[in-house]
Amino acid sequence: MNNQIHQKTVSLVAALLAVGMAVLGLGLSALPASAEEIPDAEITLSTSSIVTRQWDQVNLTCEWSVPDNSQPGDTFTLQLPPELRWFGAATFDLDTPDGQRVATATANDAGQVVFTLTDFVALHPLNVGGTCSFVTQYSVDPAIGGTKELSFVFGDSVVRVPVSIEPCTENCLPEVPTTAGKSMWWADPAQSELQSILYMPPMASANNDVVVTDVPAAGMVIDCSRVTPRVGKVRGEAGNIVEPYDNEQYPATIECTPQSLKVSWTGLPQGEHVELFVMTKVSDPSLDVYENNGTVTISGEENQVGAQMRRSHASGTGQGTAAATPIPSTSTSTSPATPIPSTSSPAVVVLPAEPTEPAWTKTPAPSATAEQLANTGAQGQAFFFLAAALLAVGSLLAFAGARKHRHRSH
C-alpha cells in the first residue's frame, strides 16, 4: 500500500515538473534575441572645416554600414577625440527617404556617440547602412598651423581624420568698434543657452549717459541673474574689456524681466569702453533660428542692434534590403505537355526543361552557434524535451503502480 502511494506521489511530482518545464520553455522561447555590440560595423568620416581658433565648429560627415542580419537593439559606438566636443542635440535619427527609422544615435557629454539599430532591420536585414552628419567644436587652442590628424575610436579600431589648422598670424586683434553692435553665440554644447554681448565705441565726449535695451524674440527668455555690465579702458586680445575694471566708479542701473532688459550708466568720461553681457535661455527648443534685438543710446543718439543664431543639427540616413522570399512552384504534374503536331512540318516534341534549383537555395544557411541558440529560444525547445521526458517517466510510474495494484487485488 505504501509503495503504491509512493509511486503515485512520484508520478504526480513528475507531472508537475513537466508542466513547469513546459511553461518555462514557452517563456524562454518568447524572449527576443539579446542586443550586443556589432564587432564588424564600418564607418568612414570626413570634414572640410578649417580651424582658426578655439571653439571653431568642425562639421563631420560619415558613411556607415553593419553586417547582414544584424539585430534590432544591436549597437556600434564612436568616441570623439579629445580635441573635439559634441555640439548640438544629444540624439538624432537615421531614417529612410520615406521616414522609416533605421537607427538612432545618442551622444553624451564625454563625446561618445552610440548608434542603435531599430526594428526596421528585422524586416530589412540585408545591406543595412547609411550616412550621418553632425557638428563638433575644436576645444583646444590651435597655436600651430598645418594638418592635424584626429583619432576617433570606433569599436576596437581607430579612424583617423585630417583637419586643416590655420590660426591667425597677422592683425589678429579685433579692431576697436566704431559703431554700436551686438553678437550672440551658443553658450553650451547642448544649445540650451545663448550668450550675447552689446558693445559700443569708446566714449567720445567728456560726459556721456548710456542706455542699453535688450529684447529677446519668441523662444528665448533673459536670465536676469546673469547680466554682466562692464566699464573700463583696457582691452584684451579678444577685444573685450579686461581688468582693471571701472565698474565701481561708474555703476550700472539694471531693470530686468525675462522678456526685457534695460541697463543705464551716467557720467561716463571720454575714452571709457562699455560692454553688456546677457545670458538667455532657450524656452522653445523646436526653433531653428533665435533672434535678439535691442538699442544702444549714447548721449541721446540711438542705434538699433540685433543678432541671430541658428541651431546646428545632427542628422543621418539609413537603408536596408528585405531578405529574398522563395516563390513556391505552382506545377501539380510532372508529365510533359502533349505537343500539337504541325501540319506543315514533321511533328517535333518539345519536352519541358529540367527543373533547376533556385539560386536562393544554393547558399547553405549558416549553422547556428551555441550562443545564437541561447539567444533565439533554443532554451525553450530544450525545456520542452525535458518536460516531455518527465511526463513520460510520470506516466510509466503511474502505469506500473496501477498494474501492481490490480495484481494484489487478485
Coordinates of C-alpha atoms in Angstrom, one line a residue:
M1 CA 0.0 0.0 0.0
N2 CA 2.8 2.4 1.0
N3 CA 4.7 1.5 -2.2
Q4 CA 1.6 2.4 -4.3
I5 CA 1.2 5.7 -2.6
H6 CA 4.9 6.4 -3.1
Q7 CA 4.6 5.7 -6.8
K8 CA 1.6 7.9 -7.1
T9 CA 3.5 10.7 -5.4
V10 CA 6.5 10.3 -7.7
S11 CA 4.3 10.3 -10.8
L12 CA 2.4 13.4 -9.6
V13 CA 5.7 15.3 -8.9
A14 CA 7.0 14.3 -12.3
A15 CA 3.8 15.6 -14.0
L16 CA 4.0 18.9 -12.1
L17 CA 7.7 19.3 -13.1
A18 CA 6.8 18.6 -16.7
V19 CA 4.1 21.3 -16.6
G20 CA 6.6 23.8 -15.0
M21 CA 9.3 23.0 -17.6
A22 CA 6.8 23.4 -20.4
V23 CA 5.7 26.8 -19.1
L24 CA 9.3 27.9 -18.6
G25 CA 10.1 26.8 -22.1
L26 CA 7.3 28.8 -23.6
G27 CA 8.6 31.9 -21.7
L28 CA 12.2 31.4 -22.9
S29 CA 11.1 30.8 -26.5
A30 CA 9.3 34.1 -26.5
L31 CA 12.3 36.1 -25.3
P32 CA 13.9 38.3 -28.0
A33 CA 17.5 37.9 -29.0
S34 CA 19.8 39.9 -26.7
A35 CA 21.3 43.1 -28.1
E36 CA 25.0 43.3 -28.5
E37 CA 27.8 45.5 -29.8
I38 CA 28.4 44.9 -33.5
P39 CA 32.0 43.9 -34.0
D40 CA 32.2 44.2 -37.8
A41 CA 30.4 47.6 -38.2
E42 CA 32.1 50.0 -40.6
I43 CA 32.3 53.8 -40.7
T44 CA 34.2 56.4 -42.7
L45 CA 34.5 60.1 -41.5
S46 CA 35.5 63.3 -43.3
T47 CA 35.5 67.0 -42.8
S48 CA 36.1 70.1 -44.9
S49 CA 36.2 72.5 -41.9
I50 CA 39.2 74.8 -41.3
V51 CA 40.1 75.6 -37.7
T52 CA 41.5 79.1 -37.0
R53 CA 40.8 79.4 -33.2
Q54 CA 39.5 77.6 -30.2
W55 CA 35.8 76.7 -30.3
D56 CA 35.5 76.8 -34.0
Q57 CA 33.0 74.4 -35.5
V58 CA 34.1 71.2 -37.1
N59 CA 31.4 69.7 -39.3
L60 CA 31.7 66.0 -39.9
T61 CA 30.0 63.6 -42.3
C62 CA 30.1 59.8 -42.2
E63 CA 29.1 56.7 -44.1
W64 CA 28.2 53.6 -42.0
S65 CA 27.2 50.0 -42.5
V66 CA 26.6 46.9 -40.4
P67 CA 26.9 43.2 -41.4
D68 CA 23.8 41.4 -42.8
N69 CA 21.3 40.0 -40.3
S70 CA 22.3 42.4 -37.5
Q71 CA 19.5 42.5 -34.9
P72 CA 17.3 45.3 -33.6
G73 CA 18.9 46.8 -30.5
D74 CA 22.4 46.0 -31.6
T75 CA 24.8 48.9 -31.3
F76 CA 28.1 50.4 -32.6
T77 CA 29.9 53.2 -30.9
L78 CA 32.0 56.2 -32.0
Q79 CA 34.2 58.1 -29.5
L80 CA 35.2 61.7 -30.4
P81 CA 38.9 62.6 -30.0
P82 CA 39.9 64.9 -27.1
E83 CA 40.3 67.8 -29.5
L84 CA 36.6 67.8 -30.2
R85 CA 33.4 68.2 -28.1
W86 CA 29.9 67.3 -29.2
F87 CA 27.9 70.3 -30.2
G88 CA 24.1 70.2 -30.7
A89 CA 21.2 68.0 -30.0
A90 CA 22.1 64.9 -27.9
T91 CA 20.0 62.5 -30.1
F92 CA 19.1 62.2 -33.7
D93 CA 17.6 59.6 -36.1
L94 CA 18.9 57.9 -39.2
D95 CA 15.9 57.5 -41.5
T96 CA 15.0 56.1 -44.9
P97 CA 13.7 58.6 -47.5
D98 CA 10.1 57.7 -46.6
G99 CA 10.7 58.3 -42.9
Q100 CA 11.3 54.8 -41.5
R101 CA 13.8 54.9 -38.6
V102 CA 16.7 52.6 -39.3
A103 CA 18.8 53.6 -36.3
T104 CA 19.1 56.2 -33.6
A105 CA 22.2 58.0 -32.3
T106 CA 22.8 59.3 -28.8
A107 CA 25.8 61.4 -27.7
N108 CA 26.9 62.0 -24.1
D109 CA 28.9 64.8 -22.5
A110 CA 32.1 62.8 -22.9
G111 CA 31.8 62.7 -26.7
Q112 CA 30.7 59.1 -27.1
V113 CA 28.1 58.5 -29.8
V114 CA 26.1 55.2 -29.6
F115 CA 24.2 54.1 -32.7
T116 CA 21.3 51.6 -32.0
L117 CA 19.5 49.7 -34.7
T118 CA 15.7 49.7 -34.7
D119 CA 13.1 47.1 -35.6
F120 CA 13.5 48.1 -39.2
V121 CA 16.4 45.7 -39.6
A122 CA 14.3 42.8 -38.6
L123 CA 12.3 43.0 -41.9
H124 CA 15.3 44.5 -43.9
P125 CA 18.3 42.5 -42.7
L126 CA 20.5 43.0 -45.8
N127 CA 22.7 45.9 -46.9
V128 CA 21.9 47.9 -43.8
G129 CA 23.8 51.3 -43.8
G130 CA 23.5 55.0 -44.4
T131 CA 25.1 58.4 -43.8
C132 CA 25.3 60.8 -40.9
S133 CA 26.4 64.4 -40.3
F134 CA 27.0 66.3 -37.1
V135 CA 28.7 69.3 -35.6
T136 CA 31.6 69.5 -33.1
Q137 CA 33.7 72.2 -31.6
Y138 CA 37.5 72.4 -31.6
S139 CA 38.1 72.6 -27.9
V140 CA 41.9 73.4 -27.8
D141 CA 43.9 76.5 -28.8
P142 CA 45.3 75.8 -32.3
A143 CA 48.6 77.5 -31.8
I144 CA 50.4 75.8 -34.7
G145 CA 49.1 75.6 -38.3
G146 CA 49.1 72.7 -40.6
T147 CA 47.2 69.4 -40.8
K148 CA 46.1 67.8 -37.6
E149 CA 45.1 64.2 -37.6
L150 CA 42.2 63.5 -35.3
S151 CA 41.8 59.9 -33.9
F152 CA 38.2 58.7 -33.5
V153 CA 37.8 55.4 -31.6
F154 CA 35.3 53.2 -33.4
G155 CA 34.6 49.9 -31.5
D156 CA 38.0 48.2 -31.4
S157 CA 39.6 50.3 -34.2
V158 CA 40.8 53.9 -34.7
V159 CA 39.5 56.1 -37.5
R160 CA 41.9 59.0 -38.4
V161 CA 40.5 62.2 -39.9
P162 CA 42.8 65.1 -41.1
V163 CA 41.6 68.6 -40.3
S164 CA 43.2 71.8 -41.6
I165 CA 44.6 74.2 -38.9
E166 CA 45.1 77.8 -40.0
P167 CA 45.5 80.0 -36.9
C168 CA 45.7 83.8 -37.3
T169 CA 49.2 85.1 -37.5
E170 CA 48.8 88.8 -38.6
N171 CA 46.5 91.6 -37.4
C172 CA 44.7 89.1 -35.2
L173 CA 43.4 91.5 -32.6
P174 CA 39.9 92.8 -33.2
E175 CA 39.7 96.4 -34.2
V176 CA 38.2 99.0 -31.8
P177 CA 34.5 99.2 -32.6
T178 CA 33.4 102.4 -34.3
T179 CA 29.7 101.8 -34.1
A180 CA 27.4 100.1 -31.6
G181 CA 26.6 96.4 -32.2
K182 CA 25.6 93.1 -30.9
S183 CA 27.0 89.5 -31.2
M184 CA 25.4 86.2 -30.0
W185 CA 26.7 82.6 -29.7
W186 CA 25.7 79.3 -28.1
A187 CA 26.9 79.1 -24.5
D188 CA 26.7 75.3 -24.1
P189 CA 27.2 72.2 -26.4
A190 CA 23.5 71.2 -25.9
Q191 CA 22.4 74.6 -27.3
S192 CA 20.1 75.4 -24.5
E193 CA 21.6 78.8 -23.7
L194 CA 22.7 81.8 -25.7
Q195 CA 25.2 84.4 -24.6
S196 CA 25.3 87.8 -26.3
I197 CA 27.4 91.0 -26.0
L198 CA 26.2 94.5 -26.7
Y199 CA 29.3 96.7 -27.4
M200 CA 29.9 100.3 -28.5
P201 CA 32.8 102.6 -29.4
P202 CA 34.7 104.4 -26.6
M203 CA 33.0 107.4 -25.2
A204 CA 33.8 110.4 -27.4
S205 CA 32.8 113.3 -25.2
A206 CA 33.7 114.4 -21.7
N207 CA 30.3 113.3 -20.1
N208 CA 28.1 110.6 -21.5
D209 CA 24.9 108.9 -20.5
V210 CA 24.4 105.4 -21.9
V211 CA 21.2 103.3 -22.1
V212 CA 21.1 99.8 -23.4
T213 CA 17.9 97.8 -24.0
D214 CA 17.7 94.1 -25.0
V215 CA 14.5 92.3 -26.1
P216 CA 14.7 88.6 -27.0
A217 CA 12.3 87.2 -29.7
A218 CA 10.0 84.3 -29.1
G219 CA 11.7 81.1 -27.9
M220 CA 14.1 82.9 -25.6
V221 CA 14.0 84.4 -22.1
I222 CA 16.6 86.5 -20.3
D223 CA 18.3 85.1 -17.2
C224 CA 18.4 88.2 -15.0
S225 CA 20.8 86.6 -12.6
R226 CA 23.5 86.6 -15.4
V227 CA 23.5 90.1 -16.7
T228 CA 27.1 91.4 -16.6
P229 CA 27.9 95.1 -17.3
R230 CA 31.5 96.2 -17.7
V231 CA 33.2 99.5 -17.9
G232 CA 37.0 100.1 -18.4
K233 CA 39.8 101.4 -20.6
V234 CA 41.8 98.3 -21.2
R235 CA 41.0 95.8 -24.0
G236 CA 42.4 92.2 -24.1
E237 CA 43.5 90.0 -27.0
A238 CA 39.9 89.0 -27.7
G239 CA 38.9 92.7 -28.0
N240 CA 36.8 92.7 -24.8
I241 CA 37.3 94.9 -21.7
V242 CA 39.7 93.3 -19.2
E243 CA 40.8 94.3 -15.7
P244 CA 41.2 96.7 -14.1
Y245 CA 37.5 97.5 -14.5
D246 CA 35.9 100.8 -13.6
N247 CA 32.6 99.2 -12.6
E248 CA 32.6 100.6 -9.1
Q249 CA 33.3 104.1 -10.3
Y250 CA 30.5 104.0 -12.9
P251 CA 27.9 101.6 -11.6
A252 CA 25.1 100.4 -13.8
T253 CA 21.4 100.5 -13.1
I254 CA 19.7 97.3 -14.2
E255 CA 16.0 96.7 -14.8
C256 CA 15.3 93.2 -15.9
T257 CA 12.5 90.8 -16.6
P258 CA 12.6 87.5 -18.6
Q259 CA 11.2 89.4 -21.6
S260 CA 13.2 92.7 -21.5
L261 CA 16.3 94.3 -20.1
K262 CA 17.3 97.9 -19.6
V263 CA 20.8 98.9 -18.3
S264 CA 22.0 102.5 -17.9
W265 CA 25.1 104.5 -16.9
T266 CA 25.5 108.2 -16.2
G267 CA 28.5 110.5 -16.5
L268 CA 30.9 108.2 -18.4
P269 CA 34.1 110.1 -19.3
Q270 CA 35.9 110.2 -22.6
G271 CA 37.8 107.1 -23.5
E272 CA 35.7 104.7 -21.4
H273 CA 34.6 101.4 -23.0
V274 CA 31.2 99.9 -22.1
E275 CA 30.0 96.3 -22.7
L276 CA 27.0 94.4 -21.6
F277 CA 26.9 90.5 -21.5
V278 CA 23.5 88.9 -21.4
M279 CA 22.6 85.3 -21.0
T280 CA 19.3 84.0 -22.4
K281 CA 17.8 80.6 -22.0
V282 CA 16.0 78.7 -24.8
S283 CA 12.3 78.3 -23.9
D284 CA 11.3 76.7 -27.2
P285 CA 13.9 74.2 -28.4
S286 CA 11.9 73.4 -31.6
L287 CA 13.0 76.6 -33.4
D288 CA 15.8 76.7 -35.9
V289 CA 16.7 80.4 -35.5
Y290 CA 16.9 82.5 -32.4
E291 CA 16.9 86.3 -32.6
N292 CA 17.7 89.1 -30.0
N293 CA 17.3 92.8 -30.8
G294 CA 17.9 95.9 -28.8
T295 CA 19.1 99.6 -28.8
V296 CA 22.2 101.4 -27.7
T297 CA 21.7 105.0 -26.9
I298 CA 24.8 107.2 -26.2
S299 CA 24.2 110.8 -25.2
G300 CA 20.8 110.8 -26.8
E301 CA 21.8 109.1 -30.1
E302 CA 20.0 105.8 -30.5
N303 CA 21.4 102.8 -32.5
Q304 CA 19.4 99.7 -33.4
V305 CA 21.4 96.5 -32.8
G306 CA 20.5 92.8 -33.2
A307 CA 21.8 89.3 -33.7
Q308 CA 20.5 85.9 -34.5
M309 CA 21.9 82.4 -34.1
R310 CA 20.9 79.3 -36.0
R311 CA 20.7 75.9 -34.2
S312 CA 23.1 73.3 -35.6
H313 CA 21.6 69.9 -36.4
A314 CA 22.8 66.3 -36.4
S315 CA 21.1 64.0 -38.9
G316 CA 21.5 60.8 -40.8
T317 CA 20.1 58.4 -43.3
G318 CA 19.6 54.7 -43.3
Q319 CA 18.5 51.9 -45.6
G320 CA 18.2 48.1 -45.8
T321 CA 17.0 45.4 -48.1
A322 CA 14.4 42.8 -47.3
A323 CA 15.5 39.1 -47.5
A324 CA 14.5 37.3 -50.7
T325 CA 11.4 35.1 -50.3
P326 CA 11.3 31.9 -52.4
I327 CA 8.4 31.6 -54.8
P328 CA 6.7 28.2 -54.5
S329 CA 6.2 26.1 -57.6
T330 CA 2.5 26.1 -58.9
S331 CA 3.1 22.9 -61.1
T332 CA 1.0 19.9 -60.0
S333 CA 2.1 17.4 -62.6
T334 CA 5.5 16.1 -63.7
S335 CA 4.2 14.8 -67.1
P336 CA 5.3 16.7 -70.1
A337 CA 2.6 18.6 -72.0
T338 CA 1.2 17.0 -75.2
P339 CA 2.7 18.7 -78.2
I340 CA 0.4 19.9 -81.0
P341 CA 1.6 18.5 -84.3
S342 CA 2.3 20.9 -87.1
T343 CA 0.6 20.4 -90.4
S344 CA 3.5 21.8 -92.5
S345 CA 6.4 20.0 -90.9
P346 CA 7.2 16.9 -89.1
A347 CA 6.0 16.9 -85.5
V348 CA 8.6 18.0 -83.1
V349 CA 8.0 17.1 -79.5
V350 CA 9.4 19.8 -77.2
L351 CA 9.9 18.5 -73.7
P352 CA 10.0 20.9 -70.7
A353 CA 13.4 21.8 -69.4
E354 CA 14.7 20.0 -66.4
P355 CA 13.7 21.9 -63.3
T356 CA 16.7 23.8 -61.9
E357 CA 17.3 24.6 -58.2
P358 CA 16.5 28.2 -57.4
A359 CA 19.6 30.3 -56.8
W360 CA 18.4 31.2 -53.3
T361 CA 18.6 27.5 -52.2
K362 CA 22.3 27.1 -53.3
T363 CA 23.7 29.1 -50.5
P364 CA 23.7 26.9 -47.3
A365 CA 22.2 28.6 -44.3
P366 CA 24.8 29.3 -41.6
S367 CA 24.7 26.8 -38.8
A368 CA 23.6 28.3 -35.5
T369 CA 26.2 28.6 -32.9
A370 CA 25.6 27.7 -29.2
E371 CA 25.4 31.4 -28.4
Q372 CA 22.9 32.0 -31.1
L373 CA 20.8 29.1 -29.9
A374 CA 21.0 30.5 -26.4
N375 CA 19.6 33.9 -27.6
T376 CA 16.9 32.7 -30.0
G377 CA 14.7 30.5 -28.0
A378 CA 16.7 27.2 -28.1
Q379 CA 16.4 27.1 -24.3
G380 CA 12.6 26.8 -24.8
Q381 CA 13.0 23.8 -27.0
A382 CA 15.3 22.1 -24.6
F383 CA 12.8 22.7 -21.8
F384 CA 10.1 21.2 -23.9
F385 CA 12.1 18.0 -24.4
L386 CA 12.9 17.8 -20.7
A387 CA 9.2 18.3 -19.9
A388 CA 8.2 15.5 -22.2
A389 CA 10.8 13.2 -20.6
L390 CA 9.5 13.9 -17.1
L391 CA 5.9 13.4 -18.3
A392 CA 6.8 10.1 -19.7
V393 CA 8.6 9.0 -16.5
G394 CA 5.5 10.0 -14.5
S395 CA 3.2 8.1 -16.8
L396 CA 5.3 4.9 -16.6
L397 CA 5.4 5.1 -12.8
A398 CA 1.7 5.6 -12.7
F399 CA 1.1 2.7 -15.1
A400 CA 3.4 0.4 -13.0
G401 CA 1.6 1.4 -9.8
A402 CA -1.7 0.6 -11.4
R403 CA -0.6 -2.9 -12.6
K404 CA 0.8 -3.8 -9.1
H405 CA -2.5 -2.7 -7.5
R406 CA -4.5 -4.9 -9.9
H407 CA -2.2 -7.8 -9.2
R408 CA -2.6 -7.6 -5.5
S409 CA -6.4 -7.3 -5.8
H410 CA -6.5 -10.7 -7.4

